[in-house]
CSV table of C-alpha atoms in Angstrom, one decimal:
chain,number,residue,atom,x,y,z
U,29,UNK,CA,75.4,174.4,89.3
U,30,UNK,CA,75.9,173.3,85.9
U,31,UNK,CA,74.2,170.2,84.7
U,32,UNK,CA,70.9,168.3,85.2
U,33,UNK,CA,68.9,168.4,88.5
U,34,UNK,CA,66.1,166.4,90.0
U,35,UNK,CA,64.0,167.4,92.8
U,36,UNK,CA,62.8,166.4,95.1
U,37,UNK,CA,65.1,163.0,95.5
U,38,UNK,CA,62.7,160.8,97.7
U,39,UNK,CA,59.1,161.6,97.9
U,40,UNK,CA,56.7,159.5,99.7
U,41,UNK,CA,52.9,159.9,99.2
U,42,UNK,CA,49.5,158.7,99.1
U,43,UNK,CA,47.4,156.8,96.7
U,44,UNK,CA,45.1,159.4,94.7
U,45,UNK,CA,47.5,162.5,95.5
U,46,UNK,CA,48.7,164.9,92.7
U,47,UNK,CA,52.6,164.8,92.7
U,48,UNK,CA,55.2,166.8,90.6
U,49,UNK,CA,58.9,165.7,89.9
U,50,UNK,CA,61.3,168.5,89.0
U,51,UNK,CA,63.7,168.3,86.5
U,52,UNK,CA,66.0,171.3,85.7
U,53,UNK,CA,69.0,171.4,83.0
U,54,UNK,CA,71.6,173.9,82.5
U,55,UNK,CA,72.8,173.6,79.1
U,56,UNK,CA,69.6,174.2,76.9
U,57,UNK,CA,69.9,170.8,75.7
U,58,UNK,CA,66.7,170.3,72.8
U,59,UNK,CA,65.7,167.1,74.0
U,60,UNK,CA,64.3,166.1,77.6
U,61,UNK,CA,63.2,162.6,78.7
U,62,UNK,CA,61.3,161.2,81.6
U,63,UNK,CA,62.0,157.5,82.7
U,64,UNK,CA,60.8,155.3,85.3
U,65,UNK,CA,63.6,152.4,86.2
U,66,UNK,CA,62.1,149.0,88.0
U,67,UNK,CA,63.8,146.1,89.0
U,68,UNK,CA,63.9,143.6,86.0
U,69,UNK,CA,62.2,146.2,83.3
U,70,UNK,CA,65.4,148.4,82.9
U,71,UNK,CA,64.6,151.7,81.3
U,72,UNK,CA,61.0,152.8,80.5
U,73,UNK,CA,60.4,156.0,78.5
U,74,UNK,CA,57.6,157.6,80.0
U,75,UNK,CA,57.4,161.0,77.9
U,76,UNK,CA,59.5,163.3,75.8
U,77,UNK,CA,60.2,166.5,74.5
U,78,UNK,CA,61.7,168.0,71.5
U,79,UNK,CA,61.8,171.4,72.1
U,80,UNK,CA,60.1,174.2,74.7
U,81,UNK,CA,55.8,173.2,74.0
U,82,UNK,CA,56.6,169.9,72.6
U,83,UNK,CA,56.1,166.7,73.7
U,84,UNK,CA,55.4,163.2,73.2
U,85,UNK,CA,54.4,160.1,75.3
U,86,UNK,CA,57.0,157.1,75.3
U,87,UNK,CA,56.2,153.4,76.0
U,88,UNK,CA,54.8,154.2,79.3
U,89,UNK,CA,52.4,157.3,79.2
U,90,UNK,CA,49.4,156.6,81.2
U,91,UNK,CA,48.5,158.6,85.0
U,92,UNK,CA,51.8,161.5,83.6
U,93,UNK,CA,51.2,164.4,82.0
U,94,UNK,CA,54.7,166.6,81.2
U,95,UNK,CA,54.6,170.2,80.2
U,96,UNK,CA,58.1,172.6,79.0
U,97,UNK,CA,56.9,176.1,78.8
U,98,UNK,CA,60.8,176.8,79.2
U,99,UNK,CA,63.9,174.9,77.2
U,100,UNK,CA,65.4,174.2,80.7
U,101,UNK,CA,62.7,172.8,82.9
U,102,UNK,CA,60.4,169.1,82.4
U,103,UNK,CA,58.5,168.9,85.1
U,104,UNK,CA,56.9,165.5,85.4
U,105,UNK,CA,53.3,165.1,87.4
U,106,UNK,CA,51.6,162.0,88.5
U,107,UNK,CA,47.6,163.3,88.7
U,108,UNK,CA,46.0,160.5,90.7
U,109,UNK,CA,49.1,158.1,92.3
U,110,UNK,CA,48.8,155.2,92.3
U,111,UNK,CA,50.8,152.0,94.2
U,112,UNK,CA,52.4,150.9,91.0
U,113,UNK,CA,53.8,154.4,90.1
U,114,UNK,CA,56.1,153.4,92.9
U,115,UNK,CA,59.4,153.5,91.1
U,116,UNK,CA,62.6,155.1,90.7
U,117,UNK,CA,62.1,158.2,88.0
U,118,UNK,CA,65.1,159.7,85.7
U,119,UNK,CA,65.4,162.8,84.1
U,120,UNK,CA,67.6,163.1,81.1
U,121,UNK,CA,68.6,165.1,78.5
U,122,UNK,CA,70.3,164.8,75.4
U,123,UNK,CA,71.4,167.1,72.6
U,124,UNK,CA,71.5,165.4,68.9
U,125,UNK,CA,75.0,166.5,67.8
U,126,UNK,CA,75.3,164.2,64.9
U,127,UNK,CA,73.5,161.8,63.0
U,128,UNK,CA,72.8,158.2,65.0
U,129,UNK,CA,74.1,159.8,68.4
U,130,UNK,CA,71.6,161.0,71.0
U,131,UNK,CA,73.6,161.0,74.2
U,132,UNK,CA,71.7,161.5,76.9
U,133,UNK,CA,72.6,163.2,79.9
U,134,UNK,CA,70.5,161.8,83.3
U,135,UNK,CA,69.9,163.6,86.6
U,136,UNK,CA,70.6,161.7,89.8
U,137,UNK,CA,67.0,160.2,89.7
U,138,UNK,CA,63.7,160.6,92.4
U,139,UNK,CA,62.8,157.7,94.6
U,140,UNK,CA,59.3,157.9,94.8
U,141,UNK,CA,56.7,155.5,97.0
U,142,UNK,CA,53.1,155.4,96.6
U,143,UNK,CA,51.4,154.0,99.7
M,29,UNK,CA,58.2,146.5,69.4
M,30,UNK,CA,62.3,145.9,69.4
M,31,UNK,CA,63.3,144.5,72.3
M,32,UNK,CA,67.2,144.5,73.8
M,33,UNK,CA,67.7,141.5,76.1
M,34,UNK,CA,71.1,141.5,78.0
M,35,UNK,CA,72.7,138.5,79.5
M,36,UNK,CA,73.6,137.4,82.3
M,37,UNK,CA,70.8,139.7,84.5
M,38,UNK,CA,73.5,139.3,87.2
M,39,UNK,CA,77.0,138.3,87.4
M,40,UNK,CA,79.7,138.5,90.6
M,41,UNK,CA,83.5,137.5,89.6
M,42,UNK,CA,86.7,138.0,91.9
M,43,UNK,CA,89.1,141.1,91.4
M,44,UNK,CA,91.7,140.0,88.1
M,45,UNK,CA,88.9,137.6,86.2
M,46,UNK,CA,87.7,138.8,82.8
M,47,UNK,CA,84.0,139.1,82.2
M,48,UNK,CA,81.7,139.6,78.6
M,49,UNK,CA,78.1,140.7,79.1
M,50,UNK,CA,76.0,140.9,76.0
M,51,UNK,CA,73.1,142.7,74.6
M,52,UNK,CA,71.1,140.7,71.7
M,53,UNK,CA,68.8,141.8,69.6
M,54,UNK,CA,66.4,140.4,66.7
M,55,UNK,CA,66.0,144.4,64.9
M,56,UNK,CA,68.8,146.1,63.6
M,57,UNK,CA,69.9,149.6,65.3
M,58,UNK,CA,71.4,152.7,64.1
M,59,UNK,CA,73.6,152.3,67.0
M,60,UNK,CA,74.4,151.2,70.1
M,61,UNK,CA,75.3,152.4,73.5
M,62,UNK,CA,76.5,151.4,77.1
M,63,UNK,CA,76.3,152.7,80.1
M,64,UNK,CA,76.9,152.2,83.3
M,65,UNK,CA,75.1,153.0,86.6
M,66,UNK,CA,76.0,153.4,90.0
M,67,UNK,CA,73.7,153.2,93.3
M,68,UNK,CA,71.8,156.1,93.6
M,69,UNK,CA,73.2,158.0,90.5
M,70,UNK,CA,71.4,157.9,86.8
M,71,UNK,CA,72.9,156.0,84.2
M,72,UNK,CA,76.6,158.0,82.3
M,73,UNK,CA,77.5,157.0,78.9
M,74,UNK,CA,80.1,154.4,78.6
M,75,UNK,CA,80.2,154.5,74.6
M,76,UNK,CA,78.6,154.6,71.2
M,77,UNK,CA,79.0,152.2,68.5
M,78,UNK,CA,77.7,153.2,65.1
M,79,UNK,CA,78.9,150.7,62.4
M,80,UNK,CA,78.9,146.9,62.2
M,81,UNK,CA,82.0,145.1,63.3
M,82,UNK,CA,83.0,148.1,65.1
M,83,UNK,CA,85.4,147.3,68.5
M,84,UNK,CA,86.0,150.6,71.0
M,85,UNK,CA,88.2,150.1,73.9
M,86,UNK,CA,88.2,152.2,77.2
M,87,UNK,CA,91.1,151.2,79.0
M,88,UNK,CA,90.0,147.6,80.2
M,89,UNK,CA,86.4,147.9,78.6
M,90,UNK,CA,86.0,146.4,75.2
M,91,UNK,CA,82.8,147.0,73.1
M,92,UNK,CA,82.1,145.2,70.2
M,93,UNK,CA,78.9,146.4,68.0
M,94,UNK,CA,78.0,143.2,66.3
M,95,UNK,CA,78.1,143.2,61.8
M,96,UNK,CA,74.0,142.9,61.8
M,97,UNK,CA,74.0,146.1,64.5
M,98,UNK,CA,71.5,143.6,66.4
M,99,UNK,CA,74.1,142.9,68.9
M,100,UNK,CA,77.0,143.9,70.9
M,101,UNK,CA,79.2,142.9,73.4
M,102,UNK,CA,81.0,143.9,76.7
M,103,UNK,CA,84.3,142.7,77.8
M,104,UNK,CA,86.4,143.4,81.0
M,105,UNK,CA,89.6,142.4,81.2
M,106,UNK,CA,90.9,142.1,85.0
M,107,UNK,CA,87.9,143.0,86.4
M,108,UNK,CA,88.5,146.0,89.5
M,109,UNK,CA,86.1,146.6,92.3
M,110,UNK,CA,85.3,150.1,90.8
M,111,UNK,CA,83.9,148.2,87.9
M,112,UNK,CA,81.1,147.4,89.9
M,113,UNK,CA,78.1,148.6,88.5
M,114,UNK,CA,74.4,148.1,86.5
M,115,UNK,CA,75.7,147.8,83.0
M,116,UNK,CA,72.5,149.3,80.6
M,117,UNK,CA,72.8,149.0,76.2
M,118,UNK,CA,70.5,150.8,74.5
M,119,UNK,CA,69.9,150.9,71.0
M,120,UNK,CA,68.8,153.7,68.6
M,121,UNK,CA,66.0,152.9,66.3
M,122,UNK,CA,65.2,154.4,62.8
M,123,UNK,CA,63.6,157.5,64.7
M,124,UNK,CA,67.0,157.9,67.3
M,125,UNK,CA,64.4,156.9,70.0
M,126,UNK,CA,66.6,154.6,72.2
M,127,UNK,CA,65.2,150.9,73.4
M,128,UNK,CA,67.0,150.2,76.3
M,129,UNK,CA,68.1,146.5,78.1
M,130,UNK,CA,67.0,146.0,81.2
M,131,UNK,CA,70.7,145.9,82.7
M,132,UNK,CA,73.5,143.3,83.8
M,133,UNK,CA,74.6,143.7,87.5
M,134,UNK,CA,77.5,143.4,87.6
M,135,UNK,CA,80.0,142.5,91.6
M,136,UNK,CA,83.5,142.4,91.6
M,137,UNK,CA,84.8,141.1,95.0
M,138,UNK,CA,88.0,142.1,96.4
């Protein structure tokens, strides 16, 4: 299907586990973007890429590491979890069209829980 | 750091009233979008305002991009059950990086 997956869409896991969040897009969009979204602290970038082996940590880096060996896939992987990586985590990607545009595109998100 | 603050956090109206949200700002942006979100879906694009002063409508929705581009406004007119939602504005800074709000819930009751 065409568009921007997520998987899986709940998770549940245990402090100090390695997790991975998949994050697939079908239209070889540049630009991919990992969010987490908590109550009362909106949107928080978490890392980005520009392009296939480039990327960039947002406002909210630490315990993720991101790689994109292909344009289409960001997977997104939490080494040691931890409770207050508990969160709701968006995928998005955009494609800069013009100049002072960058719509993003988001994938139906992953509920994740860290016990 | 720029910071987007949107007012009210949380607002439920009747079906027919007409509502503004707003999204303030001390820094200026290269533009400004909304979107809205929907339980269990991520956020879809509502708009994007690029100049100061500028007003975009969307049927009932009415955006206004402030003449600074350090604010903007959200108004409904006869507010409909579907417009229920988590209203988000995000702004674009000097490196198209967007700084997001932390959202307005927003209830319409039938």
């Amino acid at each position: 299907d065409a568009g921007i997956t997520q998987s899986p869409r709940y998770k549940i896991t245990e402090t100090g586990r390695q997790v991975t969040l998949m994050c697939h897009q079908t239209w070889s969009h540049s630009y991919m973007f990992w969010y987490r979204q908590d109550l009362g602290h909106g949107l928080r970038l978490i890392y980005y890429s520009a392009a296939a082996d480039i990327t960039d940590k947002g406002e909210v880096p630490d315990g993720y590491v991101v790689s994109r060996s292909k344009t289409e896939n960001f997977p997104l992987t939490l080494e040691s979890a931890t409770r207050s990586q508990t969160s709701v985590y968006f995928c998005a990607s955009s494609t800069r069209d013009a100049v002072n545009t960058d719509t993003q595109y988001f994938g139906p998100g992953t509920r994740l829980t860290v016990l | 750091t720029q910071l987007l603050e949107q007012s009210p956090q949380f607002l439920s109206i009747q079906e027919g009233e007409n509502l503004t949200v707003y999204c303030n700002s001390s820094s200026v942006f290269s533009s400004l979008q909304w979107y809205r979100q929907e339980p269990g879906e991520g956020p879809v694009l509502l708009v994007t305002v690029v100049t100061g002063g500028e007003v975009k409508k969307l049927k009932r929705l009415t955006f206004q991009f402030g003449d600074a581009r350090k604010d903007s406004s959200l108004h409904i007119t006869a507010a409909q059950p579907g417009d229920t939602g988590l209203y988000l504005c995000a702004g674009a800074d000097s490196n198209y990086q967007l700084i997001w709000g932390a959202g307005t819930k927003l209830i319409i009751k039938p």
